[in-house]
Amino acid sequence: MSTSRRPATDEVSWVLTPLLELPGVRHALIATGDGLVEGASPELDRASAERVAAMTATLHAASRAFTTAFTDEEKPRLAQTVVESDLGFAIVVPAGQNTSLAVFAEPDAQLGNIAFQMQVQVDALARALASPPRQSDGAQR
């Protein structure tokens, strides 16, 4: 069963739209490393999005510290952090410099598909942010 969702509306939230169309994905969010909301799925109200962004930053930092504690590597590069509960899965992936992408999915969601699409969207975001703005060449067409 597929439900149509509204596209996300914040400046970089276009990254979230394909994720929100995946079966079982309930919410998605882009957060800065200091816990600010860069973009969120429409179903998350502002207060919830801010809490999730803060927790995303905390979870990502804790995961990095946890890995460091086991390995003594000072700056491990995380691929993803997954939290499983009876309500579903929270997945956090790095999404560029000081940014994370987080998704919450239902317990029966296909995690492999979601993780793959998250990486596709992170790559798309990186390309978009790296592209210089287009400038008019002054020629009329």
mmCIF file with all atom_site columns, C-alpha atoms in Angstrom:
data_model
loop_
_atom_site.group_PDB
_atom_site.id
_atom_site.type_symbol
_atom_site.label_atom_id
_atom_site.label_alt_id
_atom_site.label_comp_id
_atom_site.label_asym_id
_atom_site.label_entity_id
_atom_site.label_seq_id
_atom_site.pdbx_PDB_ins_code
_atom_site.Cartn_x
_atom_site.Cartn_y
_atom_site.Cartn_z
_atom_site.occupancy
_atom_site.B_iso_or_equiv
_atom_site.pdbx_formal_charge
_atom_site.auth_seq_id
_atom_site.auth_comp_id
_atom_site.auth_asym_id
_atom_site.auth_atom_id
_atom_site.pdbx_PDB_model_num
ATOM 1   C CA . MET A 1 1   ? 0.000  0.000  0.000   1.00 0.00 ? 1   MET A CA 1
ATOM 2   C CA . SER A 1 2   ? 1.449  3.323  -1.033  1.00 0.00 ? 2   SER A CA 1
ATOM 3   C CA . THR A 1 3   ? 0.369  6.690  0.276   1.00 0.00 ? 3   THR A CA 1
ATOM 4   C CA . SER A 1 4   ? 1.109  9.944  -1.478  1.00 0.00 ? 4   SER A CA 1
ATOM 5   C CA . ARG A 1 5   ? 2.935  12.454 0.680   1.00 0.00 ? 5   ARG A CA 1
ATOM 6   C CA . ARG A 1 6   ? 3.418  16.155 0.308   1.00 0.00 ? 6   ARG A CA 1
ATOM 7   C CA . PRO A 1 7   ? 6.930  17.108 -0.700  1.00 0.00 ? 7   PRO A CA 1
ATOM 8   C CA . ALA A 1 8   ? 9.110  18.567 2.020   1.00 0.00 ? 8   ALA A CA 1
ATOM 9   C CA . THR A 1 9   ? 9.313  22.345 1.770   1.00 0.00 ? 9   THR A CA 1
ATOM 10  C CA . ASP A 1 10  ? 12.451 23.771 3.454   1.00 0.00 ? 10  ASP A CA 1
ATOM 11  C CA . GLU A 1 11  ? 15.388 24.892 1.285   1.00 0.00 ? 11  GLU A CA 1
ATOM 12  C CA . VAL A 1 12  ? 17.209 21.518 1.219   1.00 0.00 ? 12  VAL A CA 1
ATOM 13  C CA . SER A 1 13  ? 14.188 19.408 2.001   1.00 0.00 ? 13  SER A CA 1
ATOM 14  C CA . TRP A 1 14  ? 13.929 18.267 -1.631  1.00 0.00 ? 14  TRP A CA 1
ATOM 15  C CA . VAL A 1 15  ? 16.452 15.651 -0.480  1.00 0.00 ? 15  VAL A CA 1
ATOM 16  C CA . LEU A 1 16  ? 13.793 14.197 1.820   1.00 0.00 ? 16  LEU A CA 1
ATOM 17  C CA . THR A 1 17  ? 10.989 13.788 -0.715  1.00 0.00 ? 17  THR A CA 1
ATOM 18  C CA . PRO A 1 18  ? 12.228 10.521 -2.327  1.00 0.00 ? 18  PRO A CA 1
ATOM 19  C CA . LEU A 1 19  ? 12.841 9.073  1.137   1.00 0.00 ? 19  LEU A CA 1
ATOM 20  C CA . LEU A 1 20  ? 9.332  9.931  2.288   1.00 0.00 ? 20  LEU A CA 1
ATOM 21  C CA . GLU A 1 21  ? 7.951  8.080  -0.728  1.00 0.00 ? 21  GLU A CA 1
ATOM 22  C CA . LEU A 1 22  ? 9.573  4.801  0.347   1.00 0.00 ? 22  LEU A CA 1
ATOM 23  C CA . PRO A 1 23  ? 7.262  2.234  1.961   1.00 0.00 ? 23  PRO A CA 1
ATOM 24  C CA . GLY A 1 24  ? 7.521  2.330  5.743   1.00 0.00 ? 24  GLY A CA 1
ATOM 25  C CA . VAL A 1 25  ? 9.314  5.683  6.047   1.00 0.00 ? 25  VAL A CA 1
ATOM 26  C CA . ARG A 1 26  ? 7.396  7.844  8.486   1.00 0.00 ? 26  ARG A CA 1
ATOM 27  C CA . HIS A 1 27  ? 9.676  10.885 8.903   1.00 0.00 ? 27  HIS A CA 1
ATOM 28  C CA . ALA A 1 28  ? 12.920 12.341 7.558   1.00 0.00 ? 28  ALA A CA 1
ATOM 29  C CA . LEU A 1 29  ? 15.054 15.271 8.656   1.00 0.00 ? 29  LEU A CA 1
ATOM 30  C CA . ILE A 1 30  ? 18.297 17.071 7.851   1.00 0.00 ? 30  ILE A CA 1
ATOM 31  C CA . ALA A 1 31  ? 20.137 18.404 10.904  1.00 0.00 ? 31  ALA A CA 1
ATOM 32  C CA . THR A 1 32  ? 23.282 20.404 11.474  1.00 0.00 ? 32  THR A CA 1
ATOM 33  C CA . GLY A 1 33  ? 26.002 19.051 13.735  1.00 0.00 ? 33  GLY A CA 1
ATOM 34  C CA . ASP A 1 34  ? 24.886 21.446 16.449  1.00 0.00 ? 34  ASP A CA 1
ATOM 35  C CA . GLY A 1 35  ? 21.290 20.224 16.310  1.00 0.00 ? 35  GLY A CA 1
ATOM 36  C CA . LEU A 1 36  ? 19.514 22.757 14.127  1.00 0.00 ? 36  LEU A CA 1
ATOM 37  C CA . VAL A 1 37  ? 16.843 21.813 11.588  1.00 0.00 ? 37  VAL A CA 1
ATOM 38  C CA . GLU A 1 38  ? 17.912 22.236 7.960   1.00 0.00 ? 38  GLU A CA 1
ATOM 39  C CA . GLY A 1 39  ? 14.833 20.507 6.562   1.00 0.00 ? 39  GLY A CA 1
ATOM 40  C CA . ALA A 1 40  ? 12.098 18.223 7.847   1.00 0.00 ? 40  ALA A CA 1
ATOM 41  C CA . SER A 1 41  ? 9.227  16.126 6.597   1.00 0.00 ? 41  SER A CA 1
ATOM 42  C CA . PRO A 1 42  ? 5.892  17.969 6.638   1.00 0.00 ? 42  PRO A CA 1
ATOM 43  C CA . GLU A 1 43  ? 4.372  15.624 9.222   1.00 0.00 ? 43  GLU A CA 1
ATOM 44  C CA . LEU A 1 44  ? 6.866  16.766 11.864  1.00 0.00 ? 44  LEU A CA 1
ATOM 45  C CA . ASP A 1 45  ? 5.729  19.928 13.605  1.00 0.00 ? 45  ASP A CA 1
ATOM 46  C CA . ARG A 1 46  ? 8.418  22.515 14.358  1.00 0.00 ? 46  ARG A CA 1
ATOM 47  C CA . ALA A 1 47  ? 8.872  21.527 18.017  1.00 0.00 ? 47  ALA A CA 1
ATOM 48  C CA . SER A 1 48  ? 9.201  17.831 17.128  1.00 0.00 ? 48  SER A CA 1
ATOM 49  C CA . ALA A 1 49  ? 11.609 18.602 14.302  1.00 0.00 ? 49  ALA A CA 1
ATOM 50  C CA . GLU A 1 50  ? 13.783 20.665 16.648  1.00 0.00 ? 50  GLU A CA 1
ATOM 51  C CA . ARG A 1 51  ? 13.842 17.829 19.222  1.00 0.00 ? 51  ARG A CA 1
ATOM 52  C CA . VAL A 1 52  ? 14.718 15.286 16.545  1.00 0.00 ? 52  VAL A CA 1
ATOM 53  C CA . ALA A 1 53  ? 17.470 17.535 15.134  1.00 0.00 ? 53  ALA A CA 1
ATOM 54  C CA . ALA A 1 54  ? 18.995 17.974 18.590  1.00 0.00 ? 54  ALA A CA 1
ATOM 55  C CA . MET A 1 55  ? 18.845 14.233 19.242  1.00 0.00 ? 55  MET A CA 1
ATOM 56  C CA . THR A 1 56  ? 20.269 13.481 15.780  1.00 0.00 ? 56  THR A CA 1
ATOM 57  C CA . ALA A 1 57  ? 23.304 15.616 16.525  1.00 0.00 ? 57  ALA A CA 1
ATOM 58  C CA . THR A 1 58  ? 23.653 14.008 19.954  1.00 0.00 ? 58  THR A CA 1
ATOM 59  C CA . LEU A 1 59  ? 23.274 10.476 18.578  1.00 0.00 ? 59  LEU A CA 1
ATOM 60  C CA . HIS A 1 60  ? 25.805 11.110 15.834  1.00 0.00 ? 60  HIS A CA 1
ATOM 61  C CA . ALA A 1 61  ? 28.338 12.578 18.295  1.00 0.00 ? 61  ALA A CA 1
ATOM 62  C CA . ALA A 1 62  ? 27.753 9.737  20.765  1.00 0.00 ? 62  ALA A CA 1
ATOM 63  C CA . SER A 1 63  ? 28.213 7.151  18.012  1.00 0.00 ? 63  SER A CA 1
ATOM 64  C CA . ARG A 1 64  ? 31.507 8.736  17.028  1.00 0.00 ? 64  ARG A CA 1
ATOM 65  C CA . ALA A 1 65  ? 32.669 8.813  20.682  1.00 0.00 ? 65  ALA A CA 1
ATOM 66  C CA . PHE A 1 66  ? 31.511 5.226  21.187  1.00 0.00 ? 66  PHE A CA 1
ATOM 67  C CA . THR A 1 67  ? 33.534 4.082  18.174  1.00 0.00 ? 67  THR A CA 1
ATOM 68  C CA . THR A 1 68  ? 36.555 6.044  19.410  1.00 0.00 ? 68  THR A CA 1
ATOM 69  C CA . ALA A 1 69  ? 36.292 4.365  22.812  1.00 0.00 ? 69  ALA A CA 1
ATOM 70  C CA . PHE A 1 70  ? 36.499 0.934  21.183  1.00 0.00 ? 70  PHE A CA 1
ATOM 71  C CA . THR A 1 71  ? 39.164 1.726  18.600  1.00 0.00 ? 71  THR A CA 1
ATOM 72  C CA . ASP A 1 72  ? 41.242 4.635  19.956  1.00 0.00 ? 72  ASP A CA 1
ATOM 73  C CA . GLU A 1 73  ? 40.825 6.296  16.539  1.00 0.00 ? 73  GLU A CA 1
ATOM 74  C CA . GLU A 1 74  ? 40.285 10.004 17.160  1.00 0.00 ? 74  GLU A CA 1
ATOM 75  C CA . LYS A 1 75  ? 38.079 10.825 14.173  1.00 0.00 ? 75  LYS A CA 1
ATOM 76  C CA . PRO A 1 76  ? 36.231 7.758  12.915  1.00 0.00 ? 76  PRO A CA 1
ATOM 77  C CA . ARG A 1 77  ? 34.091 8.274  9.816   1.00 0.00 ? 77  ARG A CA 1
ATOM 78  C CA . LEU A 1 78  ? 30.653 6.952  10.522  1.00 0.00 ? 78  LEU A CA 1
ATOM 79  C CA . ALA A 1 79  ? 28.680 5.281  7.741   1.00 0.00 ? 79  ALA A CA 1
ATOM 80  C CA . GLN A 1 80  ? 25.391 5.084  9.641   1.00 0.00 ? 80  GLN A CA 1
ATOM 81  C CA . THR A 1 81  ? 23.884 4.743  13.074  1.00 0.00 ? 81  THR A CA 1
ATOM 82  C CA . VAL A 1 82  ? 20.765 2.615  13.504  1.00 0.00 ? 82  VAL A CA 1
ATOM 83  C CA . VAL A 1 83  ? 18.539 2.491  16.571  1.00 0.00 ? 83  VAL A CA 1
ATOM 84  C CA . GLU A 1 84  ? 15.960 -0.300 16.631  1.00 0.00 ? 84  GLU A CA 1
ATOM 85  C CA . SER A 1 85  ? 12.890 -0.209 18.868  1.00 0.00 ? 85  SER A CA 1
ATOM 86  C CA . ASP A 1 86  ? 9.480  -1.835 18.954  1.00 0.00 ? 86  ASP A CA 1
ATOM 87  C CA . LEU A 1 87  ? 8.173  1.280  17.142  1.00 0.00 ? 87  LEU A CA 1
ATOM 88  C CA . GLY A 1 88  ? 10.646 1.103  14.270  1.00 0.00 ? 88  GLY A CA 1
ATOM 89  C CA . PHE A 1 89  ? 14.086 2.206  13.203  1.00 0.00 ? 89  PHE A CA 1
ATOM 90  C CA . ALA A 1 90  ? 15.905 5.524  13.466  1.00 0.00 ? 90  ALA A CA 1
ATOM 91  C CA . ILE A 1 91  ? 18.708 5.740  10.916  1.00 0.00 ? 91  ILE A CA 1
ATOM 92  C CA . VAL A 1 92  ? 21.265 8.556  10.871  1.00 0.00 ? 92  VAL A CA 1
ATOM 93  C CA . VAL A 1 93  ? 23.894 9.053  8.163   1.00 0.00 ? 93  VAL A CA 1
ATOM 94  C CA . PRO A 1 94  ? 26.439 11.817 7.634   1.00 0.00 ? 94  PRO A CA 1
ATOM 95  C CA . ALA A 1 95  ? 25.245 14.182 4.913   1.00 0.00 ? 95  ALA A CA 1
ATOM 96  C CA . GLY A 1 96  ? 28.247 16.391 4.328   1.00 0.00 ? 96  GLY A CA 1
ATOM 97  C CA . GLN A 1 97  ? 30.236 18.806 6.424   1.00 0.00 ? 97  GLN A CA 1
ATOM 98  C CA . ASN A 1 98  ? 28.553 19.154 9.825   1.00 0.00 ? 98  ASN A CA 1
ATOM 99  C CA . THR A 1 99  ? 25.232 17.756 8.590   1.00 0.00 ? 99  THR A CA 1
ATOM 100 C CA . SER A 1 100 ? 23.272 14.555 9.145   1.00 0.00 ? 100 SER A CA 1
ATOM 101 C CA . LEU A 1 101 ? 20.294 12.937 7.477   1.00 0.00 ? 101 LEU A CA 1
ATOM 102 C CA . ALA A 1 102 ? 17.874 11.070 9.749   1.00 0.00 ? 102 ALA A CA 1
ATOM 103 C CA . VAL A 1 103 ? 14.955 8.799  8.886   1.00 0.00 ? 103 VAL A CA 1
ATOM 104 C CA . PHE A 1 104 ? 12.396 7.072  11.084  1.00 0.00 ? 104 PHE A CA 1
ATOM 105 C CA . ALA A 1 105 ? 10.882 3.936  9.557   1.00 0.00 ? 105 ALA A CA 1
ATOM 106 C CA . GLU A 1 106 ? 8.233  1.405  10.556  1.00 0.00 ? 106 GLU A CA 1
ATOM 107 C CA . PRO A 1 107 ? 9.343  -1.938 12.070  1.00 0.00 ? 107 PRO A CA 1
ATOM 108 C CA . ASP A 1 108 ? 8.592  -3.835 8.839   1.00 0.00 ? 108 ASP A CA 1
ATOM 109 C CA . ALA A 1 109 ? 10.380 -1.369 6.521   1.00 0.00 ? 109 ALA A CA 1
ATOM 110 C CA . GLN A 1 110 ? 13.085 -2.589 4.139   1.00 0.00 ? 110 GLN A CA 1
ATOM 111 C CA . LEU A 1 111 ? 16.185 -1.123 5.802   1.00 0.00 ? 111 LEU A CA 1
ATOM 112 C CA . GLY A 1 112 ? 18.505 -1.997 2.934   1.00 0.00 ? 112 GLY A CA 1
ATOM 113 C CA . ASN A 1 113 ? 16.389 -0.039 0.465   1.00 0.00 ? 113 ASN A CA 1
ATOM 114 C CA . ILE A 1 114 ? 16.098 2.905  2.848   1.00 0.00 ? 114 ILE A CA 1
ATOM 115 C CA . ALA A 1 115 ? 19.843 2.985  3.597   1.00 0.00 ? 115 ALA A CA 1
ATOM 116 C CA . PHE A 1 116 ? 20.628 2.832  -0.132  1.00 0.00 ? 116 PHE A CA 1
ATOM 117 C CA . GLN A 1 117 ? 18.227 5.688  -0.949  1.00 0.00 ? 117 GLN A CA 1
ATOM 118 C CA . MET A 1 118 ? 19.640 7.738  1.933   1.00 0.00 ? 118 MET A CA 1
ATOM 119 C CA . GLN A 1 119 ? 23.112 7.467  0.352   1.00 0.00 ? 119 GLN A CA 1
ATOM 120 C CA . VAL A 1 120 ? 21.704 8.392  -3.070  1.00 0.00 ? 120 VAL A CA 1
ATOM 121 C CA . GLN A 1 121 ? 20.131 11.503 -1.557  1.00 0.00 ? 121 GLN A CA 1
ATOM 122 C CA . VAL A 1 122 ? 23.280 12.422 0.381   1.00 0.00 ? 122 VAL A CA 1
ATOM 123 C CA . ASP A 1 123 ? 25.249 12.219 -2.877  1.00 0.00 ? 123 ASP A CA 1
ATOM 124 C CA . ALA A 1 124 ? 22.641 14.383 -4.645  1.00 0.00 ? 124 ALA A CA 1
ATOM 125 C CA . LEU A 1 125 ? 22.793 16.949 -1.852  1.00 0.00 ? 125 LEU A CA 1
ATOM 126 C CA . ALA A 1 126 ? 26.599 17.048 -2.001  1.00 0.00 ? 126 ALA A CA 1
ATOM 127 C CA . ARG A 1 127 ? 26.513 17.630 -5.767  1.00 0.00 ? 127 ARG A CA 1
ATOM 128 C CA . ALA A 1 128 ? 23.898 20.367 -5.402  1.00 0.00 ? 128 ALA A CA 1
ATOM 129 C CA . LEU A 1 129 ? 25.831 22.184 -2.680  1.00 0.00 ? 129 LEU A CA 1
ATOM 130 C CA . ALA A 1 130 ? 29.110 21.886 -4.604  1.00 0.00 ? 130 ALA A CA 1
ATOM 131 C CA . SER A 1 131 ? 27.658 23.307 -7.828  1.00 0.00 ? 131 SER A CA 1
ATOM 132 C CA . PRO A 1 132 ? 28.363 26.996 -8.302  1.00 0.00 ? 132 PRO A CA 1
ATOM 133 C CA . PRO A 1 133 ? 25.305 29.170 -8.848  1.00 0.00 ? 133 PRO A CA 1
ATOM 134 C CA . ARG A 1 134 ? 24.423 29.780 -12.485 1.00 0.00 ? 134 ARG A CA 1
ATOM 135 C CA . GLN A 1 135 ? 25.137 33.249 -13.739 1.00 0.00 ? 135 GLN A CA 1
ATOM 136 C CA . SER A 1 136 ? 23.645 34.946 -16.713 1.00 0.00 ? 136 SER A CA 1
ATOM 137 C CA . ASP A 1 137 ? 26.064 35.373 -19.586 1.00 0.00 ? 137 ASP A CA 1
ATOM 138 C CA . GLY A 1 138 ? 24.278 38.516 -20.630 1.00 0.00 ? 138 GLY A CA 1
ATOM 139 C CA . ALA A 1 139 ? 23.144 37.039 -23.933 1.00 0.00 ? 139 ALA A CA 1
ATOM 140 C CA . GLN A 1 140 ? 19.464 37.189 -24.722 1.00 0.00 ? 140 GLN A CA 1
ATOM 141 C CA . ARG A 1 141 ? 17.817 34.101 -26.049 1.00 0.00 ? 141 ARG A CA 1
#
